[in-house]
Coordinates of C-alpha atoms and ligand atoms in Angstrom, one line a residue:
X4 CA 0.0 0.0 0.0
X5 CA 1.1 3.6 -1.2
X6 CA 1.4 6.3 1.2
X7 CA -0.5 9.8 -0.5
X8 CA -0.3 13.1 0.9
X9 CA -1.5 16.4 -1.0
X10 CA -3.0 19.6 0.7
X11 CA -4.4 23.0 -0.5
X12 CA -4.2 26.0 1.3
X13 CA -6.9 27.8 3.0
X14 CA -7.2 30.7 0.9
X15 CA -10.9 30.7 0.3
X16 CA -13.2 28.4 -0.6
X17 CA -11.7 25.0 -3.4
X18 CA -13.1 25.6 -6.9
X19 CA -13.5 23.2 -10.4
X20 CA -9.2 23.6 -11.0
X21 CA -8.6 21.8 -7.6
X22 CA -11.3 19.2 -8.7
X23 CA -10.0 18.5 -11.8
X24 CA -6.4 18.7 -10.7
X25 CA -6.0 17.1 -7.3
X26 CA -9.3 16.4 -5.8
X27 CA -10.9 13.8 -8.3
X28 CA -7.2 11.8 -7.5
X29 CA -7.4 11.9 -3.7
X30 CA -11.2 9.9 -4.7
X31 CA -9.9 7.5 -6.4
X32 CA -6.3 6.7 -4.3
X33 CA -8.6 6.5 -1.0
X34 CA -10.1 3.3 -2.0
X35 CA -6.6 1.6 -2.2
X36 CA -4.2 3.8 -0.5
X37 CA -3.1 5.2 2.7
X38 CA -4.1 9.1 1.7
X39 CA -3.4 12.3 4.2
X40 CA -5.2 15.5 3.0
X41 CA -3.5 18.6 4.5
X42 CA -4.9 22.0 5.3
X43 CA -2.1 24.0 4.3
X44 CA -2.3 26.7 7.0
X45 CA 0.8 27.6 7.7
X46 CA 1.6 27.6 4.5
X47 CA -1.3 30.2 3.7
X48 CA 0.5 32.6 6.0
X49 CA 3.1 33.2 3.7
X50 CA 1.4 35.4 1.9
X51 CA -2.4 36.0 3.8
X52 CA -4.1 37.4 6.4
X53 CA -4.6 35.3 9.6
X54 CA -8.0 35.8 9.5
X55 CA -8.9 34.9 5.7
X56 CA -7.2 31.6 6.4
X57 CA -9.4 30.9 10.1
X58 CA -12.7 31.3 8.7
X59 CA -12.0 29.1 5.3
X60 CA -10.4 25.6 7.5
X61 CA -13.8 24.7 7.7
X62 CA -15.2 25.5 4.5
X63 CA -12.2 23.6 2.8
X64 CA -13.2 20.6 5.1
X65 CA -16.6 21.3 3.5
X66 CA -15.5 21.0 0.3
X67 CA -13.3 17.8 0.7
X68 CA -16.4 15.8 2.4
X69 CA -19.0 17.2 -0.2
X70 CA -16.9 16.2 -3.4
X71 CA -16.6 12.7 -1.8
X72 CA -13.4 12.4 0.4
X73 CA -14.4 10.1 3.3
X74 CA -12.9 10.4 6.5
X75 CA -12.6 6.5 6.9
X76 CA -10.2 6.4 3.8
X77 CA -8.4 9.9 4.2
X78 CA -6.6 11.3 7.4
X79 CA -7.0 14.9 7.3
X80 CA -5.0 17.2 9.2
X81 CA -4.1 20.9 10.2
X82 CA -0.6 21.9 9.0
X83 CA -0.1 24.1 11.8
X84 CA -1.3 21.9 15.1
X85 CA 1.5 19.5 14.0
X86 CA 4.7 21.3 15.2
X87 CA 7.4 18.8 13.8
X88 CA 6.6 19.8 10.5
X89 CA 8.2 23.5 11.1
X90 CA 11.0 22.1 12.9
X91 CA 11.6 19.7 9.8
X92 CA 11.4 22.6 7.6
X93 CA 14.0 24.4 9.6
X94 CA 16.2 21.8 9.2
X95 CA 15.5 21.3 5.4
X96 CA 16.7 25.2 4.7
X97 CA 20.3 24.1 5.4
X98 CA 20.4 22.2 2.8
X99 CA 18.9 24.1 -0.2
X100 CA 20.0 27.2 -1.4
X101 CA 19.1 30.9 -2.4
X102 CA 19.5 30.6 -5.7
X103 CA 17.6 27.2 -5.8
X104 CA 14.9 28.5 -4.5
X105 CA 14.9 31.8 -6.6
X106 CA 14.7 29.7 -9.3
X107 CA 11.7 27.8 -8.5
X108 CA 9.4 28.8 -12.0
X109 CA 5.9 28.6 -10.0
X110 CA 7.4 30.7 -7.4
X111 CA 9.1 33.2 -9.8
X112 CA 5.6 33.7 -11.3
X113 CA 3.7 34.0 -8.5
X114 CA 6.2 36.8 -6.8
X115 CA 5.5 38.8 -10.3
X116 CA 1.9 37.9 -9.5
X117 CA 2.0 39.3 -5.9
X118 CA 4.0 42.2 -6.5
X119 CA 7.0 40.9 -4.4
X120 CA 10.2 41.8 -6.8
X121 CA 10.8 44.3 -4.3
X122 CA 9.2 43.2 -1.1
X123 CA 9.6 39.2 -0.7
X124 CA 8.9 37.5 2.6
X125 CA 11.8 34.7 3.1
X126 CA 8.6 32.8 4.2
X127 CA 7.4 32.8 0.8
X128 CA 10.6 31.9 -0.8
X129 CA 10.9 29.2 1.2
X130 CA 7.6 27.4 1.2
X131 CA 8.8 24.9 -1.0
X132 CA 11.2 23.8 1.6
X133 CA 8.2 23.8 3.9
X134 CA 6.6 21.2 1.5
X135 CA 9.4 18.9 1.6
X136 CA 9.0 18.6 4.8
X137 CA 5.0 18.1 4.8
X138 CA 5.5 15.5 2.0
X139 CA 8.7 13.4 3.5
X140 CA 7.5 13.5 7.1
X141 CA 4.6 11.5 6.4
X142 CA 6.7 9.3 3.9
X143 CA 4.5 10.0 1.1
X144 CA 4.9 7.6 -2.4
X145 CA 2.6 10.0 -4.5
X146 CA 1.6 13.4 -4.4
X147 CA -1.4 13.9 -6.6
X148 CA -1.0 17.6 -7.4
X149 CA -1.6 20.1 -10.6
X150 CA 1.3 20.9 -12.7
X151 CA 2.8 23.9 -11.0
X152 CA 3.6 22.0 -8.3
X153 CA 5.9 20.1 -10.0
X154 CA 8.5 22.1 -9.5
X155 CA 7.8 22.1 -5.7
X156 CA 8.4 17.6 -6.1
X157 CA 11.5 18.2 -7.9
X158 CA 12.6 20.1 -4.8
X159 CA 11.4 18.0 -2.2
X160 CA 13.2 15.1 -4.2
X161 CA 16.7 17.1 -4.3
X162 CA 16.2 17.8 -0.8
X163 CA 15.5 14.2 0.1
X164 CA 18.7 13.1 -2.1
X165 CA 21.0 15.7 0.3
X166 CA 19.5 14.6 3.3
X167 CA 20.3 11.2 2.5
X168 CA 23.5 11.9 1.3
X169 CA 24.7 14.0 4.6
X170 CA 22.9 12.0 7.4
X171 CA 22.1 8.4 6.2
X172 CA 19.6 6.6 3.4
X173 CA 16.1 5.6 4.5
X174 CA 15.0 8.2 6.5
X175 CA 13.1 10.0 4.5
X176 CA 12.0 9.0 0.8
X177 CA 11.6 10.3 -2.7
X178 CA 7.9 10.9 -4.2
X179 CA 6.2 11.1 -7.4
X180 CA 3.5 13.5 -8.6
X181 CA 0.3 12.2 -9.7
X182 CA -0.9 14.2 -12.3
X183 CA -4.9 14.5 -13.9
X184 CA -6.0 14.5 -17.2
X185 CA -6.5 18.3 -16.9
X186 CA -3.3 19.6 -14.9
X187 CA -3.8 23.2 -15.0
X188 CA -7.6 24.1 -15.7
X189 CA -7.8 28.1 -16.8
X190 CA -8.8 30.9 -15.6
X191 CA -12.5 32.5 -16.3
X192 CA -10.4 35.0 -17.5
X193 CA -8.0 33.5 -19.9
X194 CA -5.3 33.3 -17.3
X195 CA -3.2 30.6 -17.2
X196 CA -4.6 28.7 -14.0
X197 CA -7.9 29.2 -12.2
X198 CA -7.0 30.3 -8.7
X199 CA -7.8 31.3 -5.6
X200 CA -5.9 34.3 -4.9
X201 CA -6.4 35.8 -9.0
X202 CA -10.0 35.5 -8.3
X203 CA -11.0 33.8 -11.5
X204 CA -12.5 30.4 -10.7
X205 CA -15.9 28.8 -10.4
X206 CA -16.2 27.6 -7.0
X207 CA -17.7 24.2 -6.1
X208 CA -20.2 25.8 -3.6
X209 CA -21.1 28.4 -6.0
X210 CA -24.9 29.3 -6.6
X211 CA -26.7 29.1 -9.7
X212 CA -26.9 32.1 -10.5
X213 CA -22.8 32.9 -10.0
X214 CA -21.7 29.9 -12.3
X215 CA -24.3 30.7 -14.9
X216 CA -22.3 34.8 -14.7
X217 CA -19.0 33.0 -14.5
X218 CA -19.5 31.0 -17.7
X219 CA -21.0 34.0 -19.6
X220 CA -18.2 36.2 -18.6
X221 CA -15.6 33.3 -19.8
X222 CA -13.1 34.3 -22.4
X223 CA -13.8 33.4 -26.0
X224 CA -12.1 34.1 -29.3
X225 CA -12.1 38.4 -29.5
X226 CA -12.2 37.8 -33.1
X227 CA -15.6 35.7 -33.1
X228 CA -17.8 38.3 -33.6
X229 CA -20.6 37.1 -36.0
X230 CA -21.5 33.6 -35.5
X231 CA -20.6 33.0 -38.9
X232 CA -17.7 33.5 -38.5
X233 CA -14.5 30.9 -38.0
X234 CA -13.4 30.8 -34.2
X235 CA -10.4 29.6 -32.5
X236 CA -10.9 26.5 -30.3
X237 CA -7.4 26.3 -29.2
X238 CA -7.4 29.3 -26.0
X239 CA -11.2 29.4 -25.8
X240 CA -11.6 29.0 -22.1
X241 CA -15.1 27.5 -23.0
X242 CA -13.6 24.6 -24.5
X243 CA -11.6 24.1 -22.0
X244 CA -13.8 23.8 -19.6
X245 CA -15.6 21.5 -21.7
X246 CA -12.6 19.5 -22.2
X247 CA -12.7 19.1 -18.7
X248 CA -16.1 18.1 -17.8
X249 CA -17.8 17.7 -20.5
X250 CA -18.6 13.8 -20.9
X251 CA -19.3 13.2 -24.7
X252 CA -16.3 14.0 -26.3
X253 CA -17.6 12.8 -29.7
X254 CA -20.2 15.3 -29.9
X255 CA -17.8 18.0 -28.4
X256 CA -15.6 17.0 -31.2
X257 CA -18.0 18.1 -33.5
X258 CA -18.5 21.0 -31.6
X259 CA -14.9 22.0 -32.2
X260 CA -15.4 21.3 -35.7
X261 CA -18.3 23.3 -36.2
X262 CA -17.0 26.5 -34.3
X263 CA -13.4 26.2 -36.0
X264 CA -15.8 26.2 -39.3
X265 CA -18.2 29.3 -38.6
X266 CA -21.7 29.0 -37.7
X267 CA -22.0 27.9 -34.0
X268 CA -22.1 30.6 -31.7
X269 CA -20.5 31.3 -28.0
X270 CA -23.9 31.6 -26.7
X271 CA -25.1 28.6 -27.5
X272 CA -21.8 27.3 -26.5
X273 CA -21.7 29.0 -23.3
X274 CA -25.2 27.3 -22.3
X275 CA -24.2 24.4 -22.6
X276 CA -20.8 24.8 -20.7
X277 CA -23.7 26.4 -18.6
X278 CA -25.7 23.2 -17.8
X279 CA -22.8 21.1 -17.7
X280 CA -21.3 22.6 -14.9
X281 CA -24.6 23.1 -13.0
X282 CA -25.4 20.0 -13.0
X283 CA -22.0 18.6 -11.6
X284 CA -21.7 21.1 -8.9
X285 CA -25.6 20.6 -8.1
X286 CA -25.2 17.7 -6.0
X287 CA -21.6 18.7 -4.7
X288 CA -23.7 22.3 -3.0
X289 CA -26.7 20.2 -1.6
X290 CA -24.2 17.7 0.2
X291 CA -22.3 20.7 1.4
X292 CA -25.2 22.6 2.6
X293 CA -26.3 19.0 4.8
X294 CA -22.5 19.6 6.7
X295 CA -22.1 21.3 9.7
X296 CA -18.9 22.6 11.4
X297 CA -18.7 20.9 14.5
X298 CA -18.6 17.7 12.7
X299 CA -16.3 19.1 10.4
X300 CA -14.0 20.3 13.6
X301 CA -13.8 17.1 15.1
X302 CA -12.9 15.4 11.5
X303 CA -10.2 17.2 11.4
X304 CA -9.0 17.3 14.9
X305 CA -8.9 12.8 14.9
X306 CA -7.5 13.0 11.6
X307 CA -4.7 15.6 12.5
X308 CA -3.7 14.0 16.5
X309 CA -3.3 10.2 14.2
X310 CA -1.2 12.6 11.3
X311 CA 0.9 14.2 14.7
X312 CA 2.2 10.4 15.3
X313 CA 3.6 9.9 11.9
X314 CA 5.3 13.1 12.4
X315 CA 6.7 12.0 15.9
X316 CA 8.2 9.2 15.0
X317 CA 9.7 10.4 11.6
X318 CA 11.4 13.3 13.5
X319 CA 12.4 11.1 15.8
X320 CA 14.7 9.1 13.2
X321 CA 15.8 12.4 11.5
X322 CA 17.1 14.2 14.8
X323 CA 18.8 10.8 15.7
X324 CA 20.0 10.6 11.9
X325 CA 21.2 14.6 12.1
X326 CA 22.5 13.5 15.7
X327 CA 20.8 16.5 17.5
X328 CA 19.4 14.3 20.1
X329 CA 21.9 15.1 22.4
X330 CA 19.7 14.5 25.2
X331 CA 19.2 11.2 24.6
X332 CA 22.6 10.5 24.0
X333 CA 24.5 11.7 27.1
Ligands
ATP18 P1 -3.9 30.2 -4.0 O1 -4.3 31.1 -5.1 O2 -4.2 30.6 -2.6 O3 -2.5 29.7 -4.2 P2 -4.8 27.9 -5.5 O4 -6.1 28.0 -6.1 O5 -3.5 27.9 -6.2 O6 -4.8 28.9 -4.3 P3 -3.7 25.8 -3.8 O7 -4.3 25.6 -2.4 O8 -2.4 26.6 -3.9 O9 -4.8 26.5 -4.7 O10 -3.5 24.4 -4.6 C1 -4.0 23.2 -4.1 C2 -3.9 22.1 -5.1 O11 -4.8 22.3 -6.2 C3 -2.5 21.9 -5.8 O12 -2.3 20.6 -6.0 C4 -2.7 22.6 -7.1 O13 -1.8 22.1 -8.1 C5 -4.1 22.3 -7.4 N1 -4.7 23.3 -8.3 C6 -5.0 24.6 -7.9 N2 -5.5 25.3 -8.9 C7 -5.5 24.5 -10.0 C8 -5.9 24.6 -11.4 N3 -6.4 25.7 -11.8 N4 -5.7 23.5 -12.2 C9 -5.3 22.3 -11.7 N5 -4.9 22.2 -10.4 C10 -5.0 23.2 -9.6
MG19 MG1 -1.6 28.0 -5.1

């Protein structure tokens, strides 16, 4: 049996780019795997307000138990009530570098997106090392993520290597990334991922009414003005979203056809992106609404006390590995 871990942070409420990235996964590896689900909190910090990340623990929760995540099959568990993982971190930083980290590609673009050329929080830089240490002190196989976190595995896996290398194989372990069919869903926008923090996804507890104004302000071709006219398919946010969850891909191969052609218009598109995406997140919204948060509070709080014992005994091989149990040892 595989070990999984994956986590998002508690920036706001999860939306259809963590579904089709990471989420429908973590269904799927529960049945057969041993799977912790992290609520990145500490993480979150690096670059939001305390408060922001409070108020959306539970509603993440929410959203894990609503799209199907059972908490028989998945541990979950709050990054920041499990102390070792800080210290781990600390200890990780000595063995990675500035200009390692500077390079990090999702990082680089995410300091442009955050306006941080001039202002960056060493927090920030360094949350990658911060995932090593979330992803090797459980001992995770397979981290089923979207594709800008790849960069973050390659790191964890270069750190792992030097720890190995310095203090002694087998202590902690190399992972993989399990990546979706759709590893980076777009933006509403035409941006290049749907995100929390850009403010241009469809949320899985969105009403009606907002999905239905989402889809019709999605980004089509500019130069598809008359729908006789030939549009571009390849950028069209609508058929990407279609890509995504739309389930007869014969038809929306015609579709494609017909649009690259002239003579089907974003309109009638756009409905039936509409409908499509109503009725998946229809039943996601009623389960959500039947959750409460003390249950959700107390999910959490089992799952993350069984996590904290993982992450006591790993430490417990890395300090004696690192020989910092001094302590113990005289
Ligand atoms: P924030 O804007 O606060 O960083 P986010 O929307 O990027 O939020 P995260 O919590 O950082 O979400 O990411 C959690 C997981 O969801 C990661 O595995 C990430 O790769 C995946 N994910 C997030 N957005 C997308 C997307 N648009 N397409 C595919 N996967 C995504
Ligand atoms: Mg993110």
């Amino acid at each position: 049996m595989s070990i999984i871990l994956t986590g998002d942070r508690p920036t706001g409420k999860l939306h259809l780019g963590h579904y089709v990235g990471s989420l429908k996964s973590r269904v799927e590896l529960q049945e057969k795997h041993e799977q912790y689900v992290m609520i990145a909190d500490l993480q979150a910090m690096t670059d939001n307000n305390a408060d922001i990340i409070s108020t959306n623990i539970l509603e993440v929760m929410k959203d894990y138990i609503s799209i199907g995540l059972n908490p028989d099959k998945t541990t979950f568990l709050l990054q920041s009530a499990i102390p070792e993982l800080t210290e781990l971190t600390f200890y990780y930083m000595n063995l990675v570098t500035l200009g390692r980290l500077e390079r990090n590609p999702t990082v680089k673009t995410e300091i442009q997106q955050k306006n941080y050329e001039n202002s960056l929080p060493m927090g920030f830089l360094c949350y990658p090392v911060s995932q090593a240490a979330d992803i090797t002190i459980f001992q995770a196989d397979f981290v089923p993520v979207g594709n800008d976190q790849i960069p973050m595995i390659e790191q964890t896996n270069e750190i792992v290597r030097k720890f190995s290398a310095t203090y002694g194989e087998g202590i902690v372990k190399e992972a993989k990334a399990v990546l979706s069919n759709t590893q980076r869903l777009v933006g509403i926008d035409g941006k290049a991922k749907a995100s929390k923090s850009l403010g241009n996804a469809i949320i899985l507890s969105d009403s009606e009414e907002e999905i239905r104004r989402k889809v019709f302000e999605m980004y089509t071709d500019p130069n598809h003005i008359h729908v006789s006219d030939p549009g571009k398919v390849e950028g069209n946010v609508v058929f990407e979203y279609l890509d995504a969850f739309y389930e007869d891909k014969n038809h929306l191969e015609d579709l494609k056809a017909h649009y690259a052609k002239g003579g089907l218009g974003d309109v009638k598109l756009k409905k039936l992106l509409n409908q499509t995406l109503q009725d998946f997140i229809a039943p996601i919204r009623e389960r959500r609404n039947a959750l409460n948060d003390a249950d959700m509070k107390n999910i959490l709080l089992s799952g993350t006390k069984k996590a904290r014992e993982v992450a006591v005994r790993t430490m417990k091989n890395v300090r004696s590995a690192m020989k910092i149990n001094f302590f113990e040892q005289h």
